[in-house]
Amino acid sequence: MEQKVHWEAAKYDGSMGFVSEYGLSLLEWLRPQAGESMIDFGCGTGDLAARIAESGAEVLGVDISPEMVERARVKYPNIGFECGDGTTWRSPRLFDAAFSNAALHWMKDARAVATTIASSLRIGGRFVAEFGGYGNVRDIVRAMRETLEAQGRMDAFVMPWYFPKLGEYASVLEQEGFEVRKAMLFDRPTPLEDGEQGMMGWLRMFGHAMVPNASAAESEAWFEEACERLNPVAYKAGQWTAGYRRIRVEAVKLG
Ligand code: BEZ
């Protein structure tokens, strides 16, 4: 949760709704049970926390963005949500499980985040997560890099995300006292909404993290140029696709 991006929570709920839809299949790994206690790290606007709560489990959603937390509280007033930084947040109590969908790639200090997660779980508690893995949105990052190189503005570029290889991430968890039970890295090409505007929409939502100090005019022009570069590989028959690659893990906290 190191990201400094200003999230537009309502817009995120609208055109990025696929994020929590894909997360639904991750709940099959979590298998929440009535009476269990769970944390959802990087809960966003709370949709998956609400699905977990339907099982009868008690859920606490944690997110670094006040806008997201505020919207989650309005949408789901019966669920607890709080602001917290995944690298430093500490819980006063221990939970049965920790869950995270599409959030951990925003937290570049993976070791600190794994410490947070381990410290919030009871011994034997499980951690189930999915996030961007090695090669995630590779074409988009390349197009932005090439754009900035062509403009002589590589000074403005930041790689804001953590997309580890599978073994690397398993090792982070093991060093923090987890036993990794299941782990996979897989492609999930993701169609973007809004037709020919789909990639511009994605870049306007997330791309600022790659050029955090750019003016509005600069980022808009760079996103347009990146879209032109992406067109041959990511736009077909009126549909943009983002080259998502996912890591999915299940790990248990050892005693
Ligand atoms: C992702 O879900 O893979 C992702 C979302 C925003 C920026 C980068 C990656």
Coordinates of C-alpha atoms and ligand atoms in Angstrom, one line a residue:
M1 CA 0.0 0.0 0.0
E2 CA 2.9 2.3 -0.8
Q3 CA 1.1 3.8 -3.8
K4 CA 0.6 7.5 -3.8
V5 CA -2.0 7.4 -6.5
H6 CA -5.2 9.4 -5.8
W7 CA -7.9 6.8 -6.3
E8 CA -11.2 7.8 -7.8
A9 CA -13.2 5.3 -5.9
A10 CA -16.5 5.7 -7.8
K11 CA -14.8 5.5 -11.2
Y12 CA -12.8 2.5 -10.0
D13 CA -16.1 0.8 -9.1
G14 CA -17.5 1.6 -12.5
S15 CA -15.0 0.7 -15.2
M16 CA -12.7 -1.5 -13.1
G17 CA -15.5 -3.7 -11.7
F18 CA -13.8 -6.7 -13.3
V19 CA -11.2 -6.6 -10.5
S20 CA -13.5 -7.9 -7.9
E21 CA -15.3 -10.1 -10.3
Y22 CA -12.1 -12.0 -11.1
G23 CA -11.5 -12.1 -7.3
L24 CA -14.6 -14.2 -6.8
S25 CA -12.8 -17.3 -7.9
L26 CA -10.1 -16.6 -5.4
L27 CA -12.7 -17.1 -2.7
E28 CA -12.8 -20.7 -3.6
W29 CA -9.3 -21.0 -2.3
L30 CA -10.2 -19.0 0.9
R31 CA -13.3 -21.1 1.7
P32 CA -14.5 -18.7 4.5
Q33 CA -16.5 -20.4 7.3
A34 CA -19.1 -19.0 9.6
G35 CA -17.6 -17.8 12.8
E36 CA -14.1 -17.3 11.4
S37 CA -12.3 -13.9 11.5
M38 CA -10.6 -12.6 8.4
I39 CA -8.7 -9.5 7.1
D40 CA -9.0 -8.3 3.5
F41 CA -5.8 -6.4 2.8
G42 CA -6.2 -3.8 0.1
C43 CA -10.0 -4.2 0.3
G44 CA -10.7 -1.3 -2.1
T45 CA -14.4 -0.4 -2.1
G46 CA -15.2 -3.6 -0.2
D47 CA -17.0 -5.8 -2.7
L48 CA -15.0 -9.0 -1.9
A49 CA -15.0 -8.3 1.9
A50 CA -18.8 -8.2 1.5
R51 CA -18.8 -11.6 -0.3
I52 CA -16.6 -13.1 2.4
A53 CA -19.0 -11.7 5.1
E54 CA -21.9 -13.6 3.3
S55 CA -20.3 -16.8 4.5
G56 CA -20.9 -15.7 8.1
A57 CA -17.2 -14.9 8.7
E58 CA -16.4 -11.7 10.4
V59 CA -14.3 -9.4 8.1
L60 CA -12.1 -6.4 8.6
G61 CA -11.2 -4.6 5.4
V62 CA -7.9 -2.6 5.4
D63 CA -6.9 -0.2 2.6
I64 CA -4.4 2.7 2.4
S65 CA -6.8 4.9 0.4
P66 CA -9.2 7.0 2.5
E67 CA -11.4 7.5 -0.5
M68 CA -11.8 3.7 -1.0
V69 CA -12.4 3.1 2.7
E70 CA -15.0 5.8 2.8
R71 CA -16.9 4.4 -0.1
A72 CA -16.6 0.8 1.3
R73 CA -18.2 2.0 4.6
V74 CA -21.1 3.7 2.7
K75 CA -21.7 0.6 0.6
Y76 CA -21.3 -2.0 3.4
P77 CA -22.2 -0.3 6.7
N78 CA -22.2 -3.6 8.6
I79 CA -18.6 -4.5 7.8
G80 CA -15.6 -3.0 9.5
F81 CA -13.2 -1.0 7.3
E82 CA -10.1 1.0 8.3
C83 CA -7.2 2.8 6.7
G84 CA -3.8 1.2 7.0
D85 CA -0.5 0.9 5.3
G86 CA 0.3 -2.8 4.5
T87 CA 4.0 -2.3 5.3
T88 CA 3.4 -1.0 8.9
W89 CA -0.2 -1.8 9.9
R90 CA -0.5 -3.9 13.1
S91 CA -3.6 -5.6 14.5
P92 CA -4.4 -5.7 18.2
R93 CA -5.8 -9.2 17.7
L94 CA -5.1 -12.4 15.7
F95 CA -7.3 -13.5 12.8
D96 CA -8.0 -16.9 11.3
A97 CA -7.2 -15.9 7.8
A98 CA -5.9 -13.1 5.6
F99 CA -7.0 -12.4 2.1
S100 CA -5.8 -10.0 -0.6
N101 CA -6.9 -9.5 -4.2
A102 CA -5.2 -7.3 -6.8
A103 CA -3.5 -5.2 -4.2
L104 CA -0.1 -6.6 -3.2
H105 CA 1.6 -5.5 -6.4
W106 CA 1.2 -1.9 -5.2
M107 CA 3.3 -2.7 -2.1
K108 CA 6.9 -2.8 -3.2
D109 CA 8.3 -3.8 0.2
A110 CA 7.0 -7.3 0.0
R111 CA 8.9 -8.5 3.1
A112 CA 7.4 -5.7 5.2
V113 CA 3.9 -6.6 4.0
A114 CA 4.5 -10.3 4.7
T115 CA 5.5 -9.3 8.2
T116 CA 2.3 -7.4 8.6
I117 CA 0.3 -10.4 7.4
A118 CA 2.1 -12.9 9.6
S119 CA 1.7 -10.7 12.6
S120 CA -2.0 -10.5 12.1
L121 CA -2.6 -14.3 11.9
R122 CA -2.9 -16.9 14.6
I123 CA -0.6 -19.9 14.3
G124 CA -2.2 -22.2 11.7
G125 CA -4.0 -19.2 10.1
R126 CA -4.1 -19.1 6.3
F127 CA -3.2 -16.5 3.8
V128 CA -4.8 -16.5 0.4
A129 CA -3.8 -13.9 -2.2
E130 CA -3.7 -13.0 -5.9
F131 CA -1.8 -10.1 -7.5
G132 CA 0.3 -9.2 -10.5
G133 CA 3.1 -11.6 -11.1
Y134 CA 6.3 -11.5 -13.2
G135 CA 5.5 -10.0 -16.7
N136 CA 2.2 -8.4 -15.6
V137 CA 1.2 -5.6 -17.9
R138 CA 4.6 -5.9 -19.6
D139 CA 3.4 -4.4 -22.9
I140 CA 1.9 -1.4 -21.1
V141 CA 5.0 -0.7 -19.1
R142 CA 7.2 -1.1 -22.2
A143 CA 5.0 1.3 -24.2
M144 CA 5.3 3.9 -21.5
R145 CA 9.0 3.4 -21.3
E146 CA 9.4 3.7 -25.1
T147 CA 7.2 6.8 -25.1
L148 CA 9.3 8.5 -22.4
E149 CA 12.6 7.5 -24.1
A150 CA 11.4 8.9 -27.4
Q151 CA 10.5 12.2 -25.6
G152 CA 13.8 12.3 -23.8
R153 CA 11.9 12.2 -20.5
M154 CA 13.0 8.9 -18.9
D155 CA 13.7 11.1 -15.8
A156 CA 9.9 11.2 -15.3
F157 CA 9.4 7.4 -15.3
V158 CA 8.9 5.3 -12.2
M159 CA 8.3 1.5 -12.1
P160 CA 5.6 1.6 -9.3
W161 CA 4.7 -2.1 -9.1
Y162 CA 6.1 -5.3 -7.6
F163 CA 5.6 -8.2 -10.0
P164 CA 7.7 -11.0 -8.6
K165 CA 8.6 -14.4 -10.0
L166 CA 6.8 -17.3 -8.2
G167 CA 9.8 -18.7 -6.4
E168 CA 10.9 -15.2 -5.3
Y169 CA 7.5 -14.6 -3.7
A170 CA 7.3 -18.0 -2.1
S171 CA 10.7 -17.3 -0.6
V172 CA 9.5 -14.0 0.9
L173 CA 6.6 -15.9 2.6
E174 CA 8.9 -18.6 3.8
Q175 CA 11.3 -16.1 5.4
E176 CA 8.3 -14.7 7.3
G177 CA 7.3 -18.0 8.8
F178 CA 4.8 -19.3 6.3
E179 CA 4.5 -22.7 4.7
V180 CA 3.5 -22.2 1.0
R181 CA 0.8 -24.9 0.3
K182 CA -0.2 -23.8 -3.2
A183 CA 1.3 -21.3 -5.7
M184 CA 0.8 -20.6 -9.4
L185 CA 1.7 -18.0 -12.0
F186 CA -0.7 -17.7 -14.9
D187 CA -1.7 -15.5 -17.8
R188 CA -5.1 -13.7 -17.6
P189 CA -5.5 -11.5 -20.6
T190 CA -8.1 -9.0 -19.5
P191 CA -10.5 -7.3 -21.8
L192 CA -10.9 -3.6 -20.9
E193 CA -14.3 -1.8 -20.9
D194 CA -15.2 1.3 -22.9
G195 CA -14.4 0.1 -26.5
E196 CA -11.7 2.2 -28.3
Q197 CA -11.2 4.2 -25.1
G198 CA -10.4 1.1 -23.0
M199 CA -6.6 1.5 -22.8
M200 CA -6.8 5.3 -22.2
G201 CA -9.2 4.6 -19.4
W202 CA -6.8 2.1 -17.9
L203 CA -3.9 4.5 -18.2
R204 CA -5.9 7.4 -16.7
M205 CA -6.8 5.2 -13.7
F206 CA -3.4 3.5 -13.1
G207 CA -0.8 5.0 -15.4
H208 CA -0.2 8.1 -13.3
A209 CA 1.8 5.9 -11.0
M210 CA 4.4 5.5 -13.7
V211 CA 4.7 9.3 -14.2
P212 CA 3.8 10.6 -10.8
N213 CA 5.2 14.1 -11.2
A214 CA 3.9 14.8 -14.8
S215 CA 1.6 17.6 -15.4
A216 CA -2.0 16.7 -16.6
A217 CA -1.1 17.8 -20.1
E218 CA 2.1 15.7 -20.2
S219 CA 0.5 12.5 -18.8
E220 CA -2.4 12.8 -21.2
A221 CA 0.0 13.2 -24.2
W222 CA 2.2 10.3 -23.1
F223 CA -0.8 8.0 -22.5
E224 CA -2.0 8.8 -26.0
E225 CA 1.4 8.0 -27.5
A226 CA 1.6 4.8 -25.4
C227 CA -1.8 3.7 -26.8
E228 CA -0.5 4.2 -30.3
R229 CA 2.5 2.0 -29.5
L230 CA 0.2 -0.6 -27.9
N231 CA -2.4 -0.7 -30.7
P232 CA -0.7 -3.5 -32.8
V233 CA -0.4 -5.8 -29.8
A234 CA -3.3 -5.0 -27.5
Y235 CA -6.2 -3.8 -29.7
K236 CA -8.2 -6.1 -31.9
A237 CA -11.6 -5.7 -33.5
G238 CA -12.6 -2.8 -31.3
Q239 CA -11.4 -4.4 -28.1
W240 CA -8.4 -3.5 -25.9
T241 CA -6.9 -6.3 -23.8
A242 CA -4.4 -5.8 -20.9
G243 CA -1.8 -8.5 -20.5
Y244 CA -2.4 -9.4 -16.9
R245 CA -0.4 -12.2 -15.3
R246 CA -1.4 -13.4 -11.9
I247 CA 0.3 -15.0 -8.9
R248 CA -2.0 -16.9 -6.7
V249 CA -0.9 -18.3 -3.4
E250 CA -2.2 -20.2 -0.3
A251 CA 0.2 -20.3 2.7
V252 CA -0.2 -21.2 6.3
K253 CA 1.5 -19.5 9.3
L254 CA 3.7 -22.0 11.1
G255 CA 4.2 -22.1 14.9
Ligands
BEZ1 C1 -3.2 -5.4 -11.9 O1 -4.3 -5.6 -11.3 O2 -2.5 -6.3 -12.3 C2 -2.7 -4.0 -12.0 C3 -3.6 -3.0 -11.8 C4 -3.2 -1.7 -11.8 C5 -1.9 -1.4 -12.1 C6 -1.0 -2.4 -12.4 C7 -1.4 -3.7 -12.3

